[in-house]
C-alpha positions as semicolon CSV with decimal commas, in nm:
position;residue;x (nm);y (nm);z (nm)
1;X;-0,777;5,074;-5,992
2;X;-1,128;5,206;-6,046
3;X;-1,406;4,974;-5,930
4;X;-1,517;4,921;-6,285
5;X;-1,182;4,790;-6,377
6;X;-1,035;4,459;-6,272
7;X;-0,672;4,455;-6,163
8;X;-0,434;4,300;-6,402
9;X;-0,383;3,927;-6,364
10;X;-0,019;3,986;-6,278
11;X;-0,118;4,210;-5,983
12;X;-0,369;3,956;-5,854
13;X;-0,104;3,686;-5,873
14;X;0,145;3,904;-5,683
15;X;-0,099;3,968;-5,399
16;X;-0,207;3,607;-5,352
17;X;0,093;3,485;-5,147
18;X;0,064;3,787;-4,917
19;X;-0,303;3,716;-4,853
20;X;-0,232;3,352;-4,793
21;X;0,040;3,439;-4,543
22;X;-0,191;3,683;-4,362
23;X;-0,464;3,424;-4,353
24;X;-0,230;3,160;-4,216
25;X;-0,098;3,399;-3,951
26;X;-0,453;3,491;-3,845
27;X;-0,562;3,128;-3,836
28;X;-0,253;3,037;-3,634
29;X;-0,325;3,311;-3,382
30;X;-0,687;3,203;-3,346
31;X;-0,582;2,841;-3,307
32;X;-0,321;2,925;-3,043
33;X;-0,569;3,134;-2,849
34;X;-0,829;2,859;-2,872
35;X;-0,583;2,599;-2,751
36;X;-0,485;2,823;-2,459
37;X;-0,849;2,869;-2,361
38;X;-0,911;2,496;-2,392
39;X;-0,603;2,419;-2,183
40;X;-0,714;2,661;-1,913
41;X;-1,064;2,517;-1,918
42;X;-0,928;2,163;-1,897
43;X;-0,703;2,257;-1,605
44;X;-0,984;2,424;-1,412
45;X;-1,218;2,133;-1,486
46;X;-0,956;1,881;-1,372
47;X;-0,901;2,080;-1,052
48;X;-1,275;2,086;-0,986
49;X;-1,300;1,712;-1,053
50;X;-1,000;1,620;-0,833
51;X;-1,127;1,466;-0,512
52;X;-0,927;1,605;-0,219
53;X;-0,733;1,355;-0,015
54;X;-0,832;1,265;0,339
55;X;-0,648;1,401;0,641
56;X;-0,581;1,148;0,916
57;X;-0,479;1,290;1,253
58;X;-0,314;1,056;1,502
59;X;-0,179;1,142;1,843
60;X;0,130;0,938;1,931
61;X;0,098;0,634;2,154
62;X;0,136;0,662;2,530
63;X;0,474;0,807;2,627
64;X;0,667;0,748;2,947
65;X;0,561;1,089;3,077
66;X;0,199;1,038;2,972
67;X;0,200;0,729;3,193
68;X;0,367;0,918;3,476
69;X;0,131;1,216;3,446
70;X;0,401;1,477;3,376
71;X;0,398;1,789;3,158
72;X;0,598;1,679;2,853
73;X;0,603;1,956;2,593
74;X;0,920;1,963;2,382
75;X;1,106;1,714;2,602
76;X;1,194;1,405;2,400
77;X;1,065;1,100;2,588
78;X;1,006;0,749;2,447
79;X;0,690;0,547;2,406
80;X;0,594;0,294;2,668
81;X;0,532;-0,066;2,556
82;X;0,163;0,020;2,579
83;X;0,225;0,322;2,354
84;X;0,390;0,102;2,092
85;X;0,091;-0,130;2,101
86;X;-0,143;0,169;2,062
87;X;0,046;0,270;1,749
88;X;0,008;-0,078;1,601
89;X;-0,363;-0,079;1,691
90;X;-0,407;0,258;1,520
91;X;-0,252;0,119;1,203
92;X;-0,483;-0,182;1,225
93;X;-0,785;0,051;1,250
94;X;-0,668;0,235;0,939
95;X;-0,640;-0,095;0,753
96;X;-0,973;-0,242;0,867
97;X;-1,204;0,061;0,901
98;X;-1,051;0,295;0,643
99;X;-0,916;0,040;0,399
100;X;-0,994;0,261;0,102
101;X;-0,757;0,530;0,233
102;X;-0,415;0,478;0,078
103;X;-0,172;0,686;0,284
104;X;0,053;0,879;0,045
105;X;0,257;1,086;0,292
106;X;0,318;1,080;0,667
107;X;0,401;1,406;0,843
108;X;0,524;1,404;1,200
109;X;0,697;1,615;1,460
110;X;1,069;1,580;1,528
111;X;1,009;1,432;1,876
112;X;1,084;1,064;1,922
113;X;0,743;0,954;2,049
114;X;0,574;1,083;1,732
115;X;0,849;0,956;1,501
116;X;0,830;0,609;1,658
117;X;0,449;0,602;1,628
118;X;0,474;0,704;1,262
119;X;0,737;0,438;1,198
120;X;0,526;0,163;1,356
121;X;0,225;0,266;1,146
122;X;0,424;0,263;0,824
123;X;0,573;-0,076;0,910
124;X;0,223;-0,217;0,968
125;X;0,109;-0,082;0,631
126;X;0,410;-0,239;0,461
127;X;0,345;-0,579;0,623
128;X;-0,007;-0,568;0,485
129;X;0,108;-0,514;0,129
130;X;0,063;-0,137;0,121
131;X;0,338;0,078;-0,033
132;X;0,523;0,243;0,257
133;X;0,472;0,622;0,242
134;X;0,758;0,861;0,316
135;X;0,785;1,006;0,668
136;X;0,849;1,383;0,668
137;X;0,934;1,531;1,011
138;X;0,884;1,902;1,082
139;X;0,942;2,098;1,401
140;X;0,622;2,292;1,335
141;X;0,422;1,987;1,448
142;X;0,597;1,964;1,787
143;X;0,393;1,966;2,106
144;X;0,306;2,287;2,286
145;X;0,591;2,404;2,508
146;X;0,488;2,414;2,874
147;X;0,759;2,654;2,992
148;X;0,863;2,616;3,354
149;X;0,592;2,350;3,405
150;X;0,774;2,107;3,173
151;X;0,866;1,790;3,363
152;X;0,641;1,857;3,665
153;X;0,384;1,607;3,790
154;X;0,038;1,724;3,679
155;X;-0,166;1,606;3,978
156;X;0,091;1,732;4,227
157;X;0,111;2,068;4,051
158;X;-0,269;2,106;4,043
159;X;-0,290;2,038;4,417
160;X;0,007;2,244;4,536
161;X;0,049;2,536;4,295
162;X;0,021;2,860;4,499
163;X;-0,198;3,034;4,238
164;X;-0,458;2,784;4,111
165;X;-0,637;3,049;3,905
166;X;-0,321;3,131;3,710
167;X;-0,246;2,762;3,659
168;X;-0,591;2,698;3,513
169;X;-0,553;3,001;3,288
170;X;-0,219;2,875;3,154
171;X;-0,349;2,525;3,092
172;X;-0,708;2,568;2,982
173;X;-0,735;2,897;2,797
174;X;-0,645;2,978;2,438
175;X;-0,402;3,259;2,517
176;X;-0,270;3,148;2,857
177;X;0,106;3,100;2,860
178;X;0,307;2,952;3,152
179;X;0,617;3,139;3,271
180;X;0,911;3,061;3,040
181;X;1,174;2,811;3,148
182;X;1,506;2,961;3,255
183;X;1,849;2,844;3,138
184;X;1,898;2,649;3,464
185;X;1,578;2,448;3,410
186;X;1,662;2,073;3,423
187;X;1,497;2,025;3,081
188;X;1,608;2,350;2,917
189;X;1,501;2,321;2,554
190;X;1,782;2,534;2,409
191;X;2,067;2,343;2,566
192;X;2,332;2,248;2,304
193;X;2,255;1,876;2,323
194;X;1,878;1,927;2,288
195;X;1,920;2,168;1,995
196;X;2,150;1,918;1,823
197;X;1,898;1,636;1,871
198;X;1,611;1,849;1,735
199;X;1,813;1,950;1,428
200;X;1,922;1,592;1,360
201;X;1,559;1,475;1,358
202;X;1,463;1,776;1,143
203;X;1,751;1,736;0,897
204;X;1,538;1,724;0,580
205;X;1,273;1,972;0,691
206;X;1,245;2,348;0,726
207;X;1,561;2,477;0,899
208;X;1,530;2,515;1,276
209;X;1,685;2,830;1,422
210;X;1,761;2,873;1,791
211;X;1,483;3,130;1,821
212;X;1,234;2,883;1,668
213;X;1,265;2,670;1,982
214;X;1,020;2,824;2,231
215;X;1,069;2,855;2,604
216;X;0,693;2,868;2,666
217;X;0,380;2,867;2,450
218;X;0,006;2,920;2,457
219;X;-0,237;2,735;2,232
220;X;-0,251;3,058;2,029
221;X;0,127;3,040;1,981
222;X;0,092;2,679;1,862
223;X;-0,167;2,784;1,603
224;X;0,071;3,053;1,472
225;X;0,352;2,796;1,451
226;X;0,142;2,531;1,272
227;X;-0,046;2,757;1,029
228;X;0,241;2,804;0,776
229;X;0,276;2,425;0,752
230;X;-0,099;2,390;0,690
231;X;-0,120;2,666;0,429
232;X;0,205;2,603;0,241
233;X;0,242;2,224;0,249
234;X;-0,039;2,016;0,394
235;X;-0,346;2,184;0,240
236;X;-0,198;2,196;-0,115
237;X;-0,110;1,825;-0,089
238;X;-0,463;1,738;0,023
239;X;-0,627;1,945;-0,251
240;X;-0,403;1,770;-0,503
241;X;-0,559;1,439;-0,397
242;X;-0,298;1,305;-0,154
243;X;-0,410;1,121;0,158
244;X;-0,196;1,246;0,446
245;X;-0,137;1,099;0,791
246;X;-0,024;1,353;1,050
247;X;0,125;1,197;1,364
248;X;0,159;1,456;1,637
249;X;0,075;1,562;1,990
250;X;-0,239;1,667;2,174
251;X;-0,193;2,044;2,159
252;X;-0,001;2,048;1,832
253;X;-0,289;1,863;1,667
254;X;-0,542;2,094;1,833
255;X;-0,357;2,383;1,672
256;X;-0,382;2,207;1,336
257;X;-0,757;2,152;1,393
258;X;-0,792;2,529;1,441
259;X;-0,647;2,573;1,091
260;X;-0,857;2,299;0,928
261;X;-1,189;2,366;1,100
262;X;-1,253;2,737;1,134
263;X;-1,568;2,706;1,346
264;X;-1,397;2,562;1,656
265;X;-1,407;2,842;1,912
266;X;-1,112;2,937;2,131
267;X;-1,282;2,815;2,447
268;X;-1,326;2,462;2,312
269;X;-0,983;2,425;2,153
270;X;-0,770;2,346;2,463
271;X;-0,989;2,048;2,559
272;X;-1,062;1,886;2,222
273;X;-1,063;1,509;2,250
274;X;-0,747;1,367;2,092
275;X;-0,673;1,039;2,276
276;X;-0,347;0,854;2,226
277;X;-0,347;0,619;1,930
278;X;-0,702;0,684;1,804
279;X;-0,722;0,791;1,436
280;X;-0,937;1,095;1,352
281;X;-1,023;1,162;0,985
282;X;-1,120;1,483;0,807
283;X;-1,279;1,483;0,461
284;X;-1,249;1,803;0,255
285;X;-1,438;1,976;-0,023
286;X;-1,249;2,096;-0,335
287;X;-1,235;2,448;-0,187
288;X;-1,061;2,322;0,128
289;X;-1,362;2,344;0,358
290;X;-1,459;2,045;0,573
291;X;-1,707;1,795;0,433
292;X;-1,940;1,707;0,720
293;X;-2,101;1,476;0,812
294;X;-2,028;1,146;0,638
295;X;-2,295;0,881;0,666
296;X;-2,224;0,600;0,909
297;X;-1,931;0,776;1,079
298;X;-1,894;0,864;1,448
299;X;-1,832;1,225;1,557
300;X;-1,780;1,389;1,897
301;X;-1,880;1,759;1,900
302;X;-1,745;2,008;1,818
303;X;-1,508;1,819;1,586
304;X;-1,620;1,762;1,228
305;X;-1,376;1,476;1,184
306;X;-1,477;1,117;1,258
307;X;-1,308;0,866;1,487
308;X;-1,226;0,509;1,399
309;X;-1,295;0,232;1,650
310;X;-1,574;0,167;1,900
311;X;-1,478;0,416;2,172
312;X;-1,658;0,706;2,003
313;X;-1,981;0,503;1,978
314;X;-1,972;0,415;2,348
315;X;-1,894;0,774;2,451
316;X;-2,183;0,909;2,243
317;X;-2,419;0,657;2,401
318;X;-2,327;0,804;2,742
319;X;-2,328;1,165;2,622
320;X;-2,705;1,198;2,624
321;X;-2,718;1,572;2,557
322;X;-2,463;1,547;2,270
323;X;-2,252;1,821;2,425
324;X;-1,924;1,644;2,353
325;X;-1,848;1,594;2,724
326;X;-1,989;1,393;3,016
327;X;-2,157;1,569;3,307
328;X;-2,183;1,441;3,664
329;X;-2,523;1,286;3,592
330;X;-2,398;1,114;3,278
331;X;-2,100;0,980;3,472
332;X;-2,345;0,850;3,728
333;X;-2,484;0,620;3,458
334;X;-2,131;0,489;3,398
335;X;-2,095;0,426;3,769
336;X;-2,430;0,248;3,800
337;X;-2,345;0,021;3,510
338;X;-2,007;-0,055;3,664
339;X;-2,161;-0,130;4,002
340;X;-2,416;-0,366;3,849
341;X;-2,128;-0,573;3,710
342;X;-1,947;-0,572;4,045
343;X;-2,246;-0,661;4,263
344;X;-2,271;-1,008;4,116
345;X;-2,467;-1,159;4,409
346;X;-2,722;-0,877;4,401
347;X;-2,716;-0,825;4,777
348;X;-2,730;-0,445;4,731
349;X;-2,472;-0,366;4,997
350;X;-2,431;-0,020;4,845
351;X;-2,762;0,161;4,882
352;X;-2,897;0,338;4,576
353;X;-2,896;0,676;4,750
354;X;-2,532;0,633;4,855
355;X;-2,441;0,549;4,499
356;X;-2,630;0,850;4,361
357;X;-2,475;1,087;4,615
358;X;-2,115;0,983;4,572
359;X;-2,068;0,798;4,246
360;X;-2,086;1,083;3,994
361;X;-1,863;1,310;4,201
362;X;-1,613;1,031;4,265
363;X;-1,580;0,952;3,897
364;X;-1,564;1,321;3,813
365;X;-1,266;1,364;4,047
366;X;-1,100;1,053;3,906
367;X;-1,154;1,130;3,537
368;X;-1,130;1,511;3,536
369;X;-0,754;1,530;3,488
370;X;-0,749;1,884;3,346
371;X;-0,895;2,026;3,665
372;X;-1,197;2,196;3,510
373;X;-1,429;2,045;3,771
374;X;-1,435;2,358;3,988
375;X;-1,771;2,510;4,076
376;X;-1,916;2,826;3,930
377;X;-1,853;3,002;4,261
378;X;-1,484;2,906;4,247
379;X;-1,475;3,030;3,890
380;X;-1,617;3,369;3,986
381;X;-1,376;3,402;4,277
382;X;-1,084;3,331;4,045
383;X;-1,168;3,643;3,849
384;X;-1,159;3,499;3,497
385;X;-1,253;3,750;3,229
386;X;-1,246;3,816;2,857
387;X;-0,929;3,822;2,648
388;X;-0,839;3,831;2,279
389;X;-0,932;3,542;2,052
390;X;-0,714;3,409;1,768
391;X;-0,889;3,638;1,517
392;X;-0,868;3,944;1,740
393;X;-1,224;3,917;1,877
394;X;-1,282;3,897;2,253
395;X;-1,325;3,546;2,388
396;X;-1,375;3,404;2,734
397;X;-1,082;3,241;2,904
398;X;-1,108;2,924;3,112
399;X;-1,475;2,840;3,180
400;X;-1,520;2,540;3,412
401;X;-1,821;2,330;3,322
402;X;-1,776;2,021;3,543
403;X;-1,739;1,806;3,235
404;X;-1,522;1,512;3,132
405;X;-1,424;1,542;2,767
406;X;-1,357;1,254;2,529
407;X;-0,981;1,267;2,593
408;X;-1,027;1,242;2,971
409;X;-1,289;0,970;2,930
410;X;-1,053;0,758;2,719
411;X;-0,765;0,806;2,964
412;X;-0,991;0,711;3,256
413;X;-1,135;0,409;3,076
414;X;-0,788;0,282;2,987
415;X;-0,695;0,302;3,355
416;X;-1,001;0,095;3,443
417;X;-0,899;-0,171;3,192
418;X;-0,558;-0,185;3,361
419;X;-0,725;-0,215;3,704
420;X;-0,583;0,113;3,829
421;X;-0,882;0,281;3,985
422;X;-1,242;0,200;3,905
423;X;-1,321;-0,112;4,106
424;X;-1,154;0,010;4,424
425;X;-1,325;0,347;4,400
426;X;-1,668;0,188;4,361
427;X;-1,616;-0,050;4,652
428;X;-1,516;0,243;4,874
429;X;-1,872;0,379;4,850
430;X;-1,995;0,103;5,083
431;X;-1,940;0,300;5,404
């Protein structure tokens, strides 16, 4: 109607329900949209406020082939009695030094030495009133496969292998890969009985195909094998607040470290210190990066995870330059301290100059089990050169630095405690 005229009362009454319905529909739409925005905001806020869980890495206790000094790889060998005790000690460290860490899930490889270590840890937690977490085995956490070297004695192989340069490259570089094992190898990993045992242990995990079982591997291959487990399962669980214990193997855990801590270079990765039965803990930021350092915790470079126990503190006291490894001169301090405790009558039968000349080198030979104690001249003669890193950039292969890393130090020190080497070696200096 014209503006000057008012609509009839009957018309106004007819339009009122329509307007009310339109108003209600509009209000409902606004409310729904507001609730959606609030829900999204609440979800993002909750995610930001969720404290990521801690990641505990634990190398299995000493195995029979660790004790014998043999290349183990994917061969399934049991723990020694000492290895079982190391597993129980590791659980005790978690209870006493990381008591606020409630383990929600345990991941492990499908190899018996890791499964047994995980089981002993969970049993110790249960005995101490902690809820026992589930144990989830996966073949992706298995040890690096050593190819044709699998089963060989390490010391004997280092001394007698016809091509020492190639052997060092296979063992100590990121991309070095030993020759694959043949079907007639005494420990052939794809034999029917070994495949059946692997699948039985992996029954509830990601299916294991024949081609998933390697016949040789480099550290780079291990990283490629472990990365899907990190990205698809472990990292999401940690970011959701779960504390996860991963029980694995030296090189398998090094591969996992390469996924967790992006700033570990290829050269350092093959020799990272992961001693048997010594827990190593990563703390994460909400974006998945590593939180480092934590006050009052002990670190060995280049790792940004802290060790439990006293061994790290002692090693760092010896490692005067904070390089993460002990040089000949730093080992000399170990030797002097050991000799002082042996020479109880103080008669000085071993002259100081004899000790200085021989002690560091003797301990270096005894402790340097990975064979990286060759001289720079030997290194140049071996012809080592650049190769491709894990991100496609050139990196240097094996670079000998005459150093004893934390892993070698712990292995050597454990031998001294068992009376296997140290005292006899020191006494032999008295010519």
